[in-house]
Structures are given as C-alpha cells and as structure tokens.
Amino acid sequence: MRRRMAATTFAPTLTLKAGGGNDVSQKWRGAVTDEIGGLIRVYKDGHVERPNIVPFVSSALHQELGVTSTDTVVDKFTNVWARFYIPNHVQHQLVPLIVYFHGGGFCVGSAGWSCYHEFLAKLARKVNCVIMSINYRLAPENPLPAAYEDGFKALTWLKQKRLEASSEWWMRQCDFSRVFLAGDSAGANIAHHLATRLASNNGTKLEAANSLCFKGAILIQPFFGGEARTESEKRTAQPPGSALTVAASDTYWRLALPHGSSRDHSWCNPLKQDERSGCNSEKPRVLPRTLVCISERDILRDRNVEYCGALAKAGNVVECVVYDGVGHAFQVLSKSHTAQARALEMMSHVGAFVHR
C-alpha cells in the first residue's frame, strides 16, 4: 500500500542543499528515498518537498501582449483549477479552444509556473484561440491515474458549462465545435490518454447534443517510457541541467506509476500492449487528427517517432514535426536564439493544424 504523503513547496528564494544536513525535522522524516536535483525530494516517511525554482505567477499579463487571462476553479474538493487565455482581438468572433496540460513528469509543474504562463499567452495570440490550461494533481501524493482523472473531470466540467449556457465571459469566445487536446511532456501523455478514451465509447457522452466536438490532439514531446532503452535514450548526450535525463525520467515514472509497476505499464509505454496482443483492436485509437512535435536532442525522440509510426499504422491521421538543434521542453525553458526561433516555428505549426 502506498504511504500517505504530504507536500511542501518552498519560497523562490530558498534552495535545497545536498546531503543530510542538521535539520531536526529532516532527521525525523528519515532518509531521502527519491530525488531529482532542485525539483523534488521524497523522504522515507512520505513527505515531499518541491523547491520553488520556477516562480508561480498570477493570471495578470502585460497589456502589450494583447491577451487576457483568468483563473477558474474546476473542482474545489481536489483543488483542480484552470487558467484561461483569450486574445483581446477575438471579442466578436468564435475561435477554437485548446485544453492544455503542463509538463513535469507528473510530479512537478503548475499551470501557474511563469514559463507556462508566458508560453501559453503567446501561443493563444499566435494561434488565435482560447487556451484552457489545467492544473492537475501531482504524484507521488496522487499517483496515476489521478492526473488522467483530473483531465477527464476538467473536460466534463467544460461540457457542463457549455450545456448550462454559462455566462462566463471566456465562453463567449469559444467555438465548442473545434476543441483540441494538447500538452507537453507529461501533459502530452495526459492528452494522449484522454484522446484514446474519447475515441472509445466511454468518451462519446462528452459530445452529446453537440456540447463539445474534439477535432484533434497536439502532443509536444510526449513523455513515454519503457524498460528497454531506445537509441536516443542511450546515446543522446545531455548538457548539465537538462530538462530531462534518463535517470530523471526513471525517477518520475517510479513516483508516478502505481506501486510495483514497471515502465512497460501501458500508461508509460502505450505501445507495449500492442506488441503483446498482436491484435488490431488494441492498437492506439485517438482523435481525428494528431500533431506530434519532437525535439531532435530529446532523449524521448525515438519513442516519439515510434509512437507516430504506430498511430499511422493503426489508421490514425498523424503529423510529425522534428525541431532541429533543441532539447526537451525547449519552448518553455530555453531562452537561446535557436530555441526561441524553433518555438515560433512550433506555434506556427500548431496554428496551421488547428485552423486547417
């Protein structure tokens, strides 16, 4: 049985030091069982610490961005909430809605992180769409499938708002006949699993009475794994401070998956079930169209390419774009000239995909 866990988030000015230290409370908690430097530390007693190395910001935006943002509670019992981004120039027109899930290995990250706030505001303006960014529960306190459940709950909440003809001002800009699921890294994994669920009979109720119509999925560097290493995992050199290393990936999966699961669990390795079954009915079924954005220097590159091939083989319509010279999560974490140029390219590709 998984031990009940509590979390601590540090102020931005505090950092964690390596080693045991002399803190009495730390000794009481026991040894550190899992750690990803600077991001998360898990103690033997189940206590979780997340240093606040990325600032949390409010929904406020600079006026010159031309985008308005607001936060809304989705489920007060689980503390799931969403941040909306609406371009100011769409006040008298309906535009597509992108439901977005942030990355962070299921264990860290937030819709309130400054890097996502900046990226999604620019994306909403560039693509000319409304974006609903979901803040879901994190592992290890809430292991999978909690994040998937939160994602589906957010879609159900959205459907209910639509059916109620809610007076929420952001709803007046949404074209609910053009809804897209999207996310990066772990968020792309969530979007994949939701797309798979919606493609099954379990998801048809969300489209009842034309309340929501899902047109596609946008998966940016989807976070998948497996017990066997791919060539990109074995041979792609990562600079110090890289957003995702093989060791970090293994730790994220160990914390996120149900206790005792291997990395060949279908939530981590969606293609493994297909290999075992050899049955066409088990091949991945997703939404009408899927765009997969891949980074050349990402350890996940080969898994992402293989995923695209599996989707196409199963009869899905899939577009695959590889961005040269950049690594995992470059669009939110890197300020280099190359990364910024590739991020603009990605936004253009997303815009073309959404408005096609």
PDB file of N, CA and C in Angstrom, residues 129-168:
ATOM      1  N   CYS A 129      -6.654  31.562 -30.626  1.00  0.00           N
ATOM      2  CA  CYS A 129      -7.526  30.589 -29.993  1.00  0.00           C
ATOM      3  C   CYS A 129      -7.632  30.891 -28.503  1.00  0.00           C
ATOM      4  N   VAL A 130      -8.604  30.270 -27.851  1.00  0.00           N
ATOM      5  CA  VAL A 130      -8.697  30.294 -26.392  1.00  0.00           C
ATOM      6  C   VAL A 130      -7.967  29.072 -25.861  1.00  0.00           C
ATOM      7  N   ILE A 131      -7.182  29.256 -24.802  1.00  0.00           N
ATOM      8  CA  ILE A 131      -6.477  28.133 -24.182  1.00  0.00           C
ATOM      9  C   ILE A 131      -6.953  27.976 -22.745  1.00  0.00           C
ATOM     10  N   MET A 132      -7.276  26.754 -22.386  1.00  0.00           N
ATOM     11  CA  MET A 132      -7.647  26.382 -21.017  1.00  0.00           C
ATOM     12  C   MET A 132      -6.527  25.502 -20.473  1.00  0.00           C
ATOM     13  N   SER A 133      -5.713  26.049 -19.569  1.00  0.00           N
ATOM     14  CA  SER A 133      -4.565  25.337 -19.022  1.00  0.00           C
ATOM     15  C   SER A 133      -4.946  24.712 -17.677  1.00  0.00           C
ATOM     16  N   ILE A 134      -4.843  23.381 -17.577  1.00  0.00           N
ATOM     17  CA  ILE A 134      -5.338  22.643 -16.417  1.00  0.00           C
ATOM     18  C   ILE A 134      -4.228  22.438 -15.383  1.00  0.00           C
ATOM     19  N   ASN A 135      -4.541  22.755 -14.132  1.00  0.00           N
ATOM     20  CA  ASN A 135      -3.641  22.456 -13.019  1.00  0.00           C
ATOM     21  C   ASN A 135      -4.154  21.200 -12.321  1.00  0.00           C
ATOM     22  N   TYR A 136      -3.517  20.077 -12.595  1.00  0.00           N
ATOM     23  CA  TYR A 136      -3.962  18.776 -12.098  1.00  0.00           C
ATOM     24  C   TYR A 136      -3.141  18.346 -10.880  1.00  0.00           C
ATOM     25  N   ARG A 137      -3.589  17.297 -10.204  1.00  0.00           N
ATOM     26  CA  ARG A 137      -2.886  16.791  -9.028  1.00  0.00           C
ATOM     27  C   ARG A 137      -1.585  16.092  -9.429  1.00  0.00           C
ATOM     28  N   LEU A 138      -0.598  16.164  -8.547  1.00  0.00           N
ATOM     29  CA  LEU A 138       0.731  15.645  -8.837  1.00  0.00           C
ATOM     30  C   LEU A 138       1.035  14.378  -8.040  1.00  0.00           C
ATOM     31  N   ALA A 139       1.892  13.540  -8.611  1.00  0.00           N
ATOM     32  CA  ALA A 139       2.459  12.389  -7.920  1.00  0.00           C
ATOM     33  C   ALA A 139       3.716  12.868  -7.162  1.00  0.00           C
ATOM     34  N   PRO A 140       4.166  12.151  -6.154  1.00  0.00           N
ATOM     35  CA  PRO A 140       3.698  10.835  -5.706  1.00  0.00           C
ATOM     36  C   PRO A 140       2.518  10.874  -4.737  1.00  0.00           C
ATOM     37  N   GLU A 141       2.123  12.078  -4.273  1.00  0.00           N
ATOM     38  CA  GLU A 141       0.971  12.138  -3.382  1.00  0.00           C
ATOM     39  C   GLU A 141      -0.283  11.599  -4.064  1.00  0.00           C
ATOM     40  N   ASN A 142      -0.379  11.860  -5.374  1.00  0.00           N
ATOM     41  CA  ASN A 142      -1.531  11.422  -6.171  1.00  0.00           C
ATOM     42  C   ASN A 142      -1.014  10.692  -7.405  1.00  0.00           C
ATOM     43  N   PRO A 143      -0.665   9.410  -7.263  1.00  0.00           N
ATOM     44  CA  PRO A 143      -0.117   8.679  -8.414  1.00  0.00           C
ATOM     45  C   PRO A 143      -1.156   8.505  -9.505  1.00  0.00           C
ATOM     46  N   LEU A 144      -0.674   8.155 -10.685  1.00  0.00           N
ATOM     47  CA  LEU A 144      -1.594   7.853 -11.785  1.00  0.00           C
ATOM     48  C   LEU A 144      -2.551   6.742 -11.371  1.00  0.00           C
ATOM     49  N   PRO A 145      -3.822   6.837 -11.744  1.00  0.00           N
ATOM     50  CA  PRO A 145      -4.367   7.674 -12.819  1.00  0.00           C
ATOM     51  C   PRO A 145      -4.946   9.022 -12.379  1.00  0.00           C
ATOM     52  N   ALA A 146      -4.519   9.581 -11.249  1.00  0.00           N
ATOM     53  CA  ALA A 146      -5.113  10.831 -10.750  1.00  0.00           C
ATOM     54  C   ALA A 146      -5.074  11.931 -11.795  1.00  0.00           C
ATOM     55  N   ALA A 147      -3.936  12.101 -12.486  1.00  0.00           N
ATOM     56  CA  ALA A 147      -3.830  13.168 -13.490  1.00  0.00           C
ATOM     57  C   ALA A 147      -4.790  12.933 -14.648  1.00  0.00           C
ATOM     58  N   TYR A 148      -4.967  11.667 -15.046  1.00  0.00           N
ATOM     59  CA  TYR A 148      -5.921  11.363 -16.112  1.00  0.00           C
ATOM     60  C   TYR A 148      -7.351  11.654 -15.659  1.00  0.00           C
ATOM     61  N   GLU A 149      -7.648  11.274 -14.422  1.00  0.00           N
ATOM     62  CA  GLU A 149      -8.990  11.538 -13.887  1.00  0.00           C
ATOM     63  C   GLU A 149      -9.268  13.035 -13.817  1.00  0.00           C
ATOM     64  N   ASP A 150      -8.258  13.805 -13.411  1.00  0.00           N
ATOM     65  CA  ASP A 150      -8.427  15.263 -13.346  1.00  0.00           C
ATOM     66  C   ASP A 150      -8.651  15.845 -14.733  1.00  0.00           C
ATOM     67  N   GLY A 151      -7.937  15.298 -15.718  1.00  0.00           N
ATOM     68  CA  GLY A 151      -8.128  15.769 -17.087  1.00  0.00           C
ATOM     69  C   GLY A 151      -9.532  15.500 -17.579  1.00  0.00           C
ATOM     70  N   PHE A 152     -10.042  14.293 -17.334  1.00  0.00           N
ATOM     71  CA  PHE A 152     -11.390  13.969 -17.786  1.00  0.00           C
ATOM     72  C   PHE A 152     -12.421  14.777 -17.008  1.00  0.00           C
ATOM     73  N   LYS A 153     -12.146  15.009 -15.730  1.00  0.00           N
ATOM     74  CA  LYS A 153     -13.055  15.827 -14.914  1.00  0.00           C
ATOM     75  C   LYS A 153     -13.126  17.246 -15.471  1.00  0.00           C
ATOM     76  N   ALA A 154     -11.983  17.765 -15.916  1.00  0.00           N
ATOM     77  CA  ALA A 154     -11.959  19.115 -16.489  1.00  0.00           C
ATOM     78  C   ALA A 154     -12.787  19.168 -17.776  1.00  0.00           C
ATOM     79  N   LEU A 155     -12.698  18.110 -18.593  1.00  0.00           N
ATOM     80  CA  LEU A 155     -13.496  18.073 -19.827  1.00  0.00           C
ATOM     81  C   LEU A 155     -14.986  17.955 -19.507  1.00  0.00           C
ATOM     82  N   THR A 156     -15.308  17.173 -18.490  1.00  0.00           N
ATOM     83  CA  THR A 156     -16.711  17.041 -18.087  1.00  0.00           C
ATOM     84  C   THR A 156     -17.240  18.361 -17.546  1.00  0.00           C
ATOM     85  N   TRP A 157     -16.417  19.058 -16.766  1.00  0.00           N
ATOM     86  CA  TRP A 157     -16.775  20.390 -16.245  1.00  0.00           C
ATOM     87  C   TRP A 157     -17.024  21.355 -17.400  1.00  0.00           C
ATOM     88  N   LEU A 158     -16.166  21.280 -18.413  1.00  0.00           N
ATOM     89  CA  LEU A 158     -16.300  22.157 -19.570  1.00  0.00           C
ATOM     90  C   LEU A 158     -17.607  21.866 -20.306  1.00  0.00           C
ATOM     91  N   LYS A 159     -17.907  20.581 -20.463  1.00  0.00           N
ATOM     92  CA  LYS A 159     -19.160  20.199 -21.114  1.00  0.00           C
ATOM     93  C   LYS A 159     -20.358  20.739 -20.333  1.00  0.00           C
ATOM     94  N   GLN A 160     -20.302  20.612 -18.997  1.00  0.00           N
ATOM     95  CA  GLN A 160     -21.424  21.076 -18.182  1.00  0.00           C
ATOM     96  C   GLN A 160     -21.619  22.582 -18.311  1.00  0.00           C
ATOM     97  N   LYS A 161     -20.520  23.311 -18.332  1.00  0.00           N
ATOM     98  CA  LYS A 161     -20.611  24.758 -18.528  1.00  0.00           C
ATOM     99  C   LYS A 161     -21.273  25.081 -19.863  1.00  0.00           C
ATOM    100  N   ARG A 162     -20.910  24.308 -20.870  1.00  0.00           N
ATOM    101  CA  ARG A 162     -21.483  24.507 -22.200  1.00  0.00           C
ATOM    102  C   ARG A 162     -22.983  24.223 -22.199  1.00  0.00           C
ATOM    103  N   LEU A 163     -23.385  23.128 -21.576  1.00  0.00           N
ATOM    104  CA  LEU A 163     -24.793  22.752 -21.547  1.00  0.00           C
ATOM    105  C   LEU A 163     -25.639  23.736 -20.741  1.00  0.00           C
ATOM    106  N   GLU A 164     -25.011  24.301 -19.701  1.00  0.00           N
ATOM    107  CA  GLU A 164     -25.723  25.272 -18.864  1.00  0.00           C
ATOM    108  C   GLU A 164     -25.806  26.641 -19.515  1.00  0.00           C
ATOM    109  N   ALA A 165     -25.138  26.801 -20.661  1.00  0.00           N
ATOM    110  CA  ALA A 165     -25.045  28.113 -21.311  1.00  0.00           C
ATOM    111  C   ALA A 165     -24.537  29.144 -20.300  1.00  0.00           C
ATOM    112  N   SER A 166     -23.448  28.763 -19.622  1.00  0.00           N
ATOM    113  CA  SER A 166     -22.878  29.616 -18.584  1.00  0.00           C
ATOM    114  C   SER A 166     -22.566  31.015 -19.124  1.00  0.00           C
ATOM    115  N   SER A 167     -22.665  31.974 -18.236  1.00  0.00           N
ATOM    116  CA  SER A 167     -22.403  33.365 -18.625  1.00  0.00           C
ATOM    117  C   SER A 167     -20.937  33.744 -18.485  1.00  0.00           C
ATOM    118  N   GLU A 168     -20.066  32.763 -18.194  1.00  0.00           N
ATOM    119  CA  GLU A 168     -18.636  33.054 -18.093  1.00  0.00           C
ATOM    120  C   GLU A 168     -18.174  33.773 -19.359  1.00  0.00           C
TER     121      GLU A 168
END
